Coordinates of C-alpha atoms in Angstrom, one line a residue:
X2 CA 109.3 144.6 124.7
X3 CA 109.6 148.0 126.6
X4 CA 108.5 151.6 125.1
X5 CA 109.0 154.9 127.1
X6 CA 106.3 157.1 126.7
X7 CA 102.7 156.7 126.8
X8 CA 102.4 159.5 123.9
X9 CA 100.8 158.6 120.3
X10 CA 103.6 157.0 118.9
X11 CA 104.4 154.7 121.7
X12 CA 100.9 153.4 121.9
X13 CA 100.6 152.6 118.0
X14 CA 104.0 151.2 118.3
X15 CA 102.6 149.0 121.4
X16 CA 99.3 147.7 119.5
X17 CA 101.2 146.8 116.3
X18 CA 103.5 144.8 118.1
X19 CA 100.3 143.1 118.8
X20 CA 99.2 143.2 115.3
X21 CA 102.3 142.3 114.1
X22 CA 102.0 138.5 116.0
X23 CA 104.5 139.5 119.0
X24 CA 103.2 137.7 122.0
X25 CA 105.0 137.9 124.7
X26 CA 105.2 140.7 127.1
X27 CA 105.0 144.5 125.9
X28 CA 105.2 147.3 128.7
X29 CA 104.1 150.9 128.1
X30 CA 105.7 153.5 130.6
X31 CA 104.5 157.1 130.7
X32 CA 104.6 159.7 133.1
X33 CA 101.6 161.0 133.1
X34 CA 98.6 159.6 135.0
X35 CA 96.2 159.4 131.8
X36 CA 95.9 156.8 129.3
X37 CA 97.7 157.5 126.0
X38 CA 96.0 160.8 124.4
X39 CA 96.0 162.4 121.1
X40 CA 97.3 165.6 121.1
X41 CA 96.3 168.2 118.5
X42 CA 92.6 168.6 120.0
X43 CA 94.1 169.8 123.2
X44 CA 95.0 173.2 121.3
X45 CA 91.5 173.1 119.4
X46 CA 88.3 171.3 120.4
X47 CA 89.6 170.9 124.4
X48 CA 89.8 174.7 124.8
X49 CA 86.6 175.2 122.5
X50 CA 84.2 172.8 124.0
X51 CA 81.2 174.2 125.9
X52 CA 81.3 171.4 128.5
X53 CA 84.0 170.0 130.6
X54 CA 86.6 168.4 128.0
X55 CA 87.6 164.1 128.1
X56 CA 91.0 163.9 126.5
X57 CA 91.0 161.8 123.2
X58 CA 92.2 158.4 124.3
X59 CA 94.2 156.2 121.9
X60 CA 94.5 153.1 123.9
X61 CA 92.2 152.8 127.0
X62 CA 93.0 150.8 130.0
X63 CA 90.1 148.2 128.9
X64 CA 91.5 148.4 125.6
X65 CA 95.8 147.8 126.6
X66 CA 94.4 145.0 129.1
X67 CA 92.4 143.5 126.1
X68 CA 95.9 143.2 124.5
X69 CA 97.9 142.1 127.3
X70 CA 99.5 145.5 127.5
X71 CA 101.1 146.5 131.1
X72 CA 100.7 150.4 131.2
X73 CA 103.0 151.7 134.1
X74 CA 101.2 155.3 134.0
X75 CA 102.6 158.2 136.5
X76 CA 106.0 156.8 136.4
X77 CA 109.1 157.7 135.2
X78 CA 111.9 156.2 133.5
X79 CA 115.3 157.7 135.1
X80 CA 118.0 155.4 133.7
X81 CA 118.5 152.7 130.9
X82 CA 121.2 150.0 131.8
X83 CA 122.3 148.9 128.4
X84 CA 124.7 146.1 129.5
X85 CA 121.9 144.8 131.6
X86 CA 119.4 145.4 129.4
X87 CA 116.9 147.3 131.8
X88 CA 115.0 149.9 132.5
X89 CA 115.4 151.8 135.7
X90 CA 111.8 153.5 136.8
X91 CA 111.6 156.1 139.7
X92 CA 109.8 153.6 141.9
X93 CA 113.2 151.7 141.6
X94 CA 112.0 148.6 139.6
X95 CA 114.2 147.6 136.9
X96 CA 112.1 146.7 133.4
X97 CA 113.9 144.1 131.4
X98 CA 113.5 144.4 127.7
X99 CA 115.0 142.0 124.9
X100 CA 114.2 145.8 122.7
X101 CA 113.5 148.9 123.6
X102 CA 111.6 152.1 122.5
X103 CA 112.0 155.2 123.3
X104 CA 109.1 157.0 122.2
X105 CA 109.9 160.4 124.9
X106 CA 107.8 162.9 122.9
X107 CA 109.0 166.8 123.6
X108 CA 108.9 169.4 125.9
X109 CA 107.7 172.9 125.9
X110 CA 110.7 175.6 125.2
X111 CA 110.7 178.0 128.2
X112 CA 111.6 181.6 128.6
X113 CA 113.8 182.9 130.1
X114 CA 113.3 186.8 130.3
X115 CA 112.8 188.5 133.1
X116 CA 109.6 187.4 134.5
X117 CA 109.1 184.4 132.4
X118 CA 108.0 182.4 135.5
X119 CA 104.3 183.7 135.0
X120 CA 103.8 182.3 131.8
X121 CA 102.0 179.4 131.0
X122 CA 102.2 176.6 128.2
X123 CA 100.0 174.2 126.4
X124 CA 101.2 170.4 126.1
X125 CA 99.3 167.9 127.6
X126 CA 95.9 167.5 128.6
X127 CA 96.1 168.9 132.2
X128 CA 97.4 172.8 130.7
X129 CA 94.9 172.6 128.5
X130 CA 92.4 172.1 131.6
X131 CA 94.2 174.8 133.7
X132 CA 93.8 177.2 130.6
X133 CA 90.0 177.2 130.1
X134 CA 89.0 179.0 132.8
X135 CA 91.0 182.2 131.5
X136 CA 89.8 182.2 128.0
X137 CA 86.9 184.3 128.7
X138 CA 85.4 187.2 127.3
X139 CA 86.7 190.3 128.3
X140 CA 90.4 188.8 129.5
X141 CA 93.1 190.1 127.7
X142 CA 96.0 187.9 126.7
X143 CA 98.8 187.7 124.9
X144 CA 100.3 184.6 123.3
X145 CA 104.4 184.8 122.8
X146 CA 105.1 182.8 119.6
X147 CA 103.8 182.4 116.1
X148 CA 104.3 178.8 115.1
X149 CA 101.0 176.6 115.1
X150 CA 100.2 176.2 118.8
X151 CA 100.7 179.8 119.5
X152 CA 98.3 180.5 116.5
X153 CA 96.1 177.6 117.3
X154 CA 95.8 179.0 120.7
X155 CA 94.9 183.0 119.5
X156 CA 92.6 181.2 117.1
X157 CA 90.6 179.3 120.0
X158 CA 90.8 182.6 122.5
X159 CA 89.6 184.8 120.3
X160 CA 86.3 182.8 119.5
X161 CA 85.8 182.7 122.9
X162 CA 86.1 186.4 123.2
X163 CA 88.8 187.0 124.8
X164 CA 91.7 190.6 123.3
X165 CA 94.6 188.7 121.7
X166 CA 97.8 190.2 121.3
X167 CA 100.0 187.8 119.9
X168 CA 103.9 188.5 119.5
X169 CA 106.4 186.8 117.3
X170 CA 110.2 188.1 117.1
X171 CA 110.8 186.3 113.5
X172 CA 109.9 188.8 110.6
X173 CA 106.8 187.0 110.1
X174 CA 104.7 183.9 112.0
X175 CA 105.4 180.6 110.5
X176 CA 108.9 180.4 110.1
X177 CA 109.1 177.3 110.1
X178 CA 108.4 175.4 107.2
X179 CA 105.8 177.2 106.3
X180 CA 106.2 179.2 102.5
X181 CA 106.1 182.9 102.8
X182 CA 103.1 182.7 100.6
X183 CA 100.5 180.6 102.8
X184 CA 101.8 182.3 106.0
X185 CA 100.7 185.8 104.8
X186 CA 97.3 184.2 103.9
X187 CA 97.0 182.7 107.8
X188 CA 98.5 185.9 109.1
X189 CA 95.6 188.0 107.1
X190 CA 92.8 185.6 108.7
X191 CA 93.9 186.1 112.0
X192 CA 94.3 189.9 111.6
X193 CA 90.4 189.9 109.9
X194 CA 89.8 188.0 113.6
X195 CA 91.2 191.3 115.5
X196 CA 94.1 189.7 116.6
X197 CA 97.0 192.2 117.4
X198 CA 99.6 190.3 115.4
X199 CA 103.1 192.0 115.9
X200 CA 106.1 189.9 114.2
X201 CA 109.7 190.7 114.4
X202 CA 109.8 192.5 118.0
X203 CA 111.7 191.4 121.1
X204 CA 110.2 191.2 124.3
X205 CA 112.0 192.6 127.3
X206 CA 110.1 191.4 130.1
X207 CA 106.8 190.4 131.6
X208 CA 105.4 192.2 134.4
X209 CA 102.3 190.9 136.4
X210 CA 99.9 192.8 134.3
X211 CA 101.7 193.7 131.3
X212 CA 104.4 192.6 128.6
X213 CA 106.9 194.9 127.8
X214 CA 108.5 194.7 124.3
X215 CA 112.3 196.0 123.2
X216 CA 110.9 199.5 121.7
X217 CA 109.7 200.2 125.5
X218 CA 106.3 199.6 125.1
X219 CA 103.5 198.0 126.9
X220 CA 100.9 195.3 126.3
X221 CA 98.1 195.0 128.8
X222 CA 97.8 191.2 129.9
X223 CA 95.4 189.3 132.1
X224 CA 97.6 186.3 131.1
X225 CA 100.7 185.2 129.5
X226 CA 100.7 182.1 127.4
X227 CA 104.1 181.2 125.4
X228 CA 104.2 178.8 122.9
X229 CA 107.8 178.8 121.2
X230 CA 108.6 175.8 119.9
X231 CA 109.6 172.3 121.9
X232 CA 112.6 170.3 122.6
X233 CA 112.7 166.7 122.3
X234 CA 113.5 164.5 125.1
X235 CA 117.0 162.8 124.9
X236 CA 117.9 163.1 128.2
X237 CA 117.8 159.5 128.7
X238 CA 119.1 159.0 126.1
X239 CA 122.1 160.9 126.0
X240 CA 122.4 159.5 129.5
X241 CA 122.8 156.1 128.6
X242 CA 125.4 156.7 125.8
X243 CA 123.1 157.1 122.7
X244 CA 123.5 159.8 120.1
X245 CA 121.6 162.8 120.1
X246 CA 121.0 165.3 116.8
X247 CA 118.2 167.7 117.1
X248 CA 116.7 164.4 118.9
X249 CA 117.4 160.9 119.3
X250 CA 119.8 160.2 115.8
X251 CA 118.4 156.7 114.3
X252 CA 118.9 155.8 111.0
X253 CA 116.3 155.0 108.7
X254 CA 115.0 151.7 110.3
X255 CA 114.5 153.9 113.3
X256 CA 117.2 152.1 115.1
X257 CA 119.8 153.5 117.7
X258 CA 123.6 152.9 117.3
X259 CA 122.5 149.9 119.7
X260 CA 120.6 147.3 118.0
X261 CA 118.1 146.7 120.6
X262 CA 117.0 150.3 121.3
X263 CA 114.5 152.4 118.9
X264 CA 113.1 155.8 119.1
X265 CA 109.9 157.2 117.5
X266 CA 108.3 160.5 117.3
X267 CA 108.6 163.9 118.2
X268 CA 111.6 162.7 120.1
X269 CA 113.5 160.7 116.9
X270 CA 115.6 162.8 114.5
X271 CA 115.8 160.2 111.3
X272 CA 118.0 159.6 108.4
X273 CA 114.9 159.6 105.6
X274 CA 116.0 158.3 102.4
X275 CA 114.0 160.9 100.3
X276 CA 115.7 163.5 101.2
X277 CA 119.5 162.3 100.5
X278 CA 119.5 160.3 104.3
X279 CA 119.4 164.5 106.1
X280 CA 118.7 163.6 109.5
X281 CA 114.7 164.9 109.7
X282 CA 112.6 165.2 113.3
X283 CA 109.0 165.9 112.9
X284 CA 106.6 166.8 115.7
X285 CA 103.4 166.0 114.2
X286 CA 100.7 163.6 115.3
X287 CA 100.4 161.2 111.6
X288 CA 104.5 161.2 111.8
X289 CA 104.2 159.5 115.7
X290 CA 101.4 156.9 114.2
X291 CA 103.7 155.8 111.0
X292 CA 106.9 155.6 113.1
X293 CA 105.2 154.1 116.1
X294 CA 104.2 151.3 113.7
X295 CA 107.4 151.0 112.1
X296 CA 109.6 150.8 114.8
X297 CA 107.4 147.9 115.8
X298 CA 108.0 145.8 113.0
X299 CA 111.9 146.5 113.0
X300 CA 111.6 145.8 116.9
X301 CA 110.6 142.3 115.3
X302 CA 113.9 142.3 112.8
X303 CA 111.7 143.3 109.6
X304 CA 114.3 146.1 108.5
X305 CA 111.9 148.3 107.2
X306 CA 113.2 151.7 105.7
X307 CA 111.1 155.0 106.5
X308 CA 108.9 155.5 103.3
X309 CA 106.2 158.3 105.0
X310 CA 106.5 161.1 103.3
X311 CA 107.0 164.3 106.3
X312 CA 103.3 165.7 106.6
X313 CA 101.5 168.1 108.8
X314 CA 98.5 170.5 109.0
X315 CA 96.8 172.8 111.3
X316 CA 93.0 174.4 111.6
X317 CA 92.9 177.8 112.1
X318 CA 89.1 179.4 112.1
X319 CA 88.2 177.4 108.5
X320 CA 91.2 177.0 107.0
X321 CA 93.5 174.3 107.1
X322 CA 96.8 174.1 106.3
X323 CA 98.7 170.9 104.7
X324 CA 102.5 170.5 104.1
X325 CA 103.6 167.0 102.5
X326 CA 107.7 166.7 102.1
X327 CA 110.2 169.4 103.2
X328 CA 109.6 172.9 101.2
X329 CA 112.7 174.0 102.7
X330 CA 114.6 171.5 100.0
X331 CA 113.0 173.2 97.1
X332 CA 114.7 175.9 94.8
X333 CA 111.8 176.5 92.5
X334 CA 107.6 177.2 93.6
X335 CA 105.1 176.7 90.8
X336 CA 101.9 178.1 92.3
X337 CA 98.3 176.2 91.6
X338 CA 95.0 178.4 92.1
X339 CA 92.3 175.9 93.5
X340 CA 89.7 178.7 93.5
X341 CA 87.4 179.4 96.2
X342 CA 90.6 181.2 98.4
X343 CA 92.6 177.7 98.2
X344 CA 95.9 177.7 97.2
X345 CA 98.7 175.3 96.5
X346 CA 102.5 175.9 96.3
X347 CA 104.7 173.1 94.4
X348 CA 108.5 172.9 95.6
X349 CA 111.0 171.4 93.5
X350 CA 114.3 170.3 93.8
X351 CA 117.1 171.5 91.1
X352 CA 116.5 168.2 89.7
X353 CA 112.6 168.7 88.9
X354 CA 111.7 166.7 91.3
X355 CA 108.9 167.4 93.5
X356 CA 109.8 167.4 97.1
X357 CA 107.4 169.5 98.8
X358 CA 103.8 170.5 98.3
X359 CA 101.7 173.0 100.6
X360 CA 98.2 174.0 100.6
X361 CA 96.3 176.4 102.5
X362 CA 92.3 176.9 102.3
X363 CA 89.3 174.7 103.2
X364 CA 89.5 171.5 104.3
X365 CA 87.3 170.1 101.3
X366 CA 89.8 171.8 98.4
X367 CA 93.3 171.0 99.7
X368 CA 92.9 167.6 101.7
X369 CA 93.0 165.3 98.2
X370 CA 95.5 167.6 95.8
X371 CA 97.8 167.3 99.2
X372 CA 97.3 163.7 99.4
X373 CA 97.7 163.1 95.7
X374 CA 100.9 165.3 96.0
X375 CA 102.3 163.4 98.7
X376 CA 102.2 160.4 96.7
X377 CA 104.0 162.2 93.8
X378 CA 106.5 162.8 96.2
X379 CA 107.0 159.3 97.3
X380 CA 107.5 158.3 94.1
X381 CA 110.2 160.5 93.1
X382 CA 108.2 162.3 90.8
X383 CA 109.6 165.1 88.2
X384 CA 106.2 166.7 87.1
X385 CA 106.1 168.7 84.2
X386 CA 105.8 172.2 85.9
X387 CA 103.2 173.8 83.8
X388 CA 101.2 171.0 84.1
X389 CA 101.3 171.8 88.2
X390 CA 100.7 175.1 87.5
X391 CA 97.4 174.4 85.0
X392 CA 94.1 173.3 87.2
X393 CA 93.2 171.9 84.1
X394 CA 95.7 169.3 84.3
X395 CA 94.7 167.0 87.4
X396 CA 97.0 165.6 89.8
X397 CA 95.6 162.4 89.7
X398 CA 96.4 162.3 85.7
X399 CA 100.2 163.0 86.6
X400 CA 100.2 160.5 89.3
X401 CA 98.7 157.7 87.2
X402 CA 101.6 158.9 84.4
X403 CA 104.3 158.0 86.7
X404 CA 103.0 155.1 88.5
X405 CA 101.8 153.0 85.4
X406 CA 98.8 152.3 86.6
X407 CA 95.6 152.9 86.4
X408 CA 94.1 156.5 87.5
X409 CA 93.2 156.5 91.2
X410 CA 89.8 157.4 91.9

């Protein structure tokens, strides 16, 4: 067994082919020079710490030689030989795999105004390293982008004191799959933080100390940090013949249009059966950990359908922000007041069913009605709306109702 990419999902997909009862040899390739890391702290806790941060690792070296994993770290895949079976590193071995995973992860999205060469990005551990030193009282940034890293990232600056200007060309931040609703409650926080938040403004260029928007004017910058989106990486892919859709197209087993070759993560776009087989890519750190586990087991011929339900959150200051399913498939909202500034917003389909829930507020009074929703979701669920609606009427209650079974705890 081979995986590309030393990334969250290719490690889980590497120890449950260990769990799973695979024996033989499994070889993790990644380009970086670090064990496999987690991710979301690098926007949070790695540019908040007081002390030097130690990325999160997710499979140590002690750890992968425990296992009998090979981790080829700093290296590069350049080319998969399909007929062969292979994989062709930059050191010029070839890898020989019986399957394959391509578990590539994303790259940042780049600028490319004038000037964009002075900008800097947040993706792996080593930006957010090069980054500390600048968020400093005093220093006046601006971030370009207001999806969650961009917001993470004004979050974590201005704590540590530094003027945040952050600037988002879409009519509001949180385009994205994010309701309307919850981003005007995170766009309000971040204002209440003195954050300069300007939305739907082009920016013409960026000068060494300033940015300069369409309208002419000038923002004052010590530093430039974009964060506008990512794109997956297929190039290896689509190099070797494989089809690419907004990522690496598998179907729902994860599996390529060649038989032997998986992908996994930010870099997979998959046919997900909830949501009438529409071709879903998700960049978020639970999605790697359930695909890199299934594509394990259908590495070992189990034929396992995708059954996670699409689910990611952020922290911002304390609130945190939970999306299960796809609101985007939703023509109706039924909106549920948690109290205590928490909020959840019900989508559902023109069927009834419930296809998308999202919460926003703290941790403590969103985490288990998100959960609890997510498992509606799964099962197809067609709650009565006014009972979504009512506080009264507990999510549990209508869980247990269409399960059969008893009320979880």
């Amino acid at each position: 067994m081979v995986i590309v990419g030393a990334g969250e999902a290719g490690a889980r997909a590497a120890t449950a082919l260990r769990e799973e009862g695979w024996d033989r040899p499994i070889t993790l390739v990644g380009g970086e020079i670090h064990p496999p890391y987690e991710r979301p702290p690098l926007s949070k806790a790695a540019l908040l710490a007081e002390t030097e941060p130690v990325a999160t690792t997710v499979l140590s070296q002690d750890r992968a030689a425990a296992l009998d994993i090979a981790l080829v770290l700093g290296t590069e895949a350049t080319a998969i030989d399909r007929a062969a079976r292979a994989v062709v590193l930059t050191d010029g071995r070839a890898l020989p795999y019986s399957r394959l995973l391509l578990a590539t992860g994303a790259r940042p999205r780049r600028l490319t105004l004038p000037g964009h060469e002075q900008a800097l990005y947040l993706r792996r551990f080593d930006d957010a390293l090069a980054l500390r030193p600048l968020l400093r009282p005093g220093v006046r940034l601006v971030i370009i982008g207001g999806g969650f890293i961009g917001l993470e990232l004004a979050a974590a600056a201005v704590a540590r004191g530094c003027a945040v200007t952050l600037v988002e060309a879409q009519p509001r931040i949180l385009m994205r799959g994010v309701p309307a609703e919850i981003a005007a409650v995170i766009a309000d926080r971040h204002r209440a933080a003195g954050i300069d938040l300007r939305t739907g403004i082009d920016i013409e260029r960026i000068e060494p100390d300033a940015v300069v928007l369409a309208d002419g004017s000038r923002i004052t910058a010590d530093a430039v940090i974009a964060g506008i989106g990512v794109v997956p990486e297929t190039a290896l892919a689509e190099a070797a013949g494989l089809a690419v859709d907004n990522g690496i197209a598998v179907d729902a087993t994860l599996a390529t249009a060649d038989p032997v070759i998986f992908a996994a993560g930010d870099c997979a776009a998959c046919a997900h059966p909830l949501y009438a087989g529409r071709r879903i890519r998700i960049e978020a750190w639970r999605n790697a950990q359930d695909q890199g586990a299934l594509a394990a087991r259908n590495m070992l011929g189990r034929g396992e359908a995708i059954a996670a339900v699409p689910w990611f959150w952020s922290d911002q200051y304390e609130l945190t922000l939970q999306i299960a399913g796809l609101a985007d498939v939703g023509r109706t909202m039924v909106a549920r007041d948690l109290g205590d500034g928490a909020q959840l917003l019900f989508h559902l389909a023109a069927d009834g069913r419930l296809v998308a829930a999202s919460g926003v507020g703290p941790l403590g009074k969103i985490a288990r009605e998100i959960r609890l929703a997510e498992m509606l979701i799964a099962h197809r669920a067609a709650p009565d709306p006014d009972a979504l609606a009512s506080p009264a009427v507990r999510l549990k209650t209508l869980l247990a109702a269409r399960t059969k079974a008893p009320e979880v705890a």
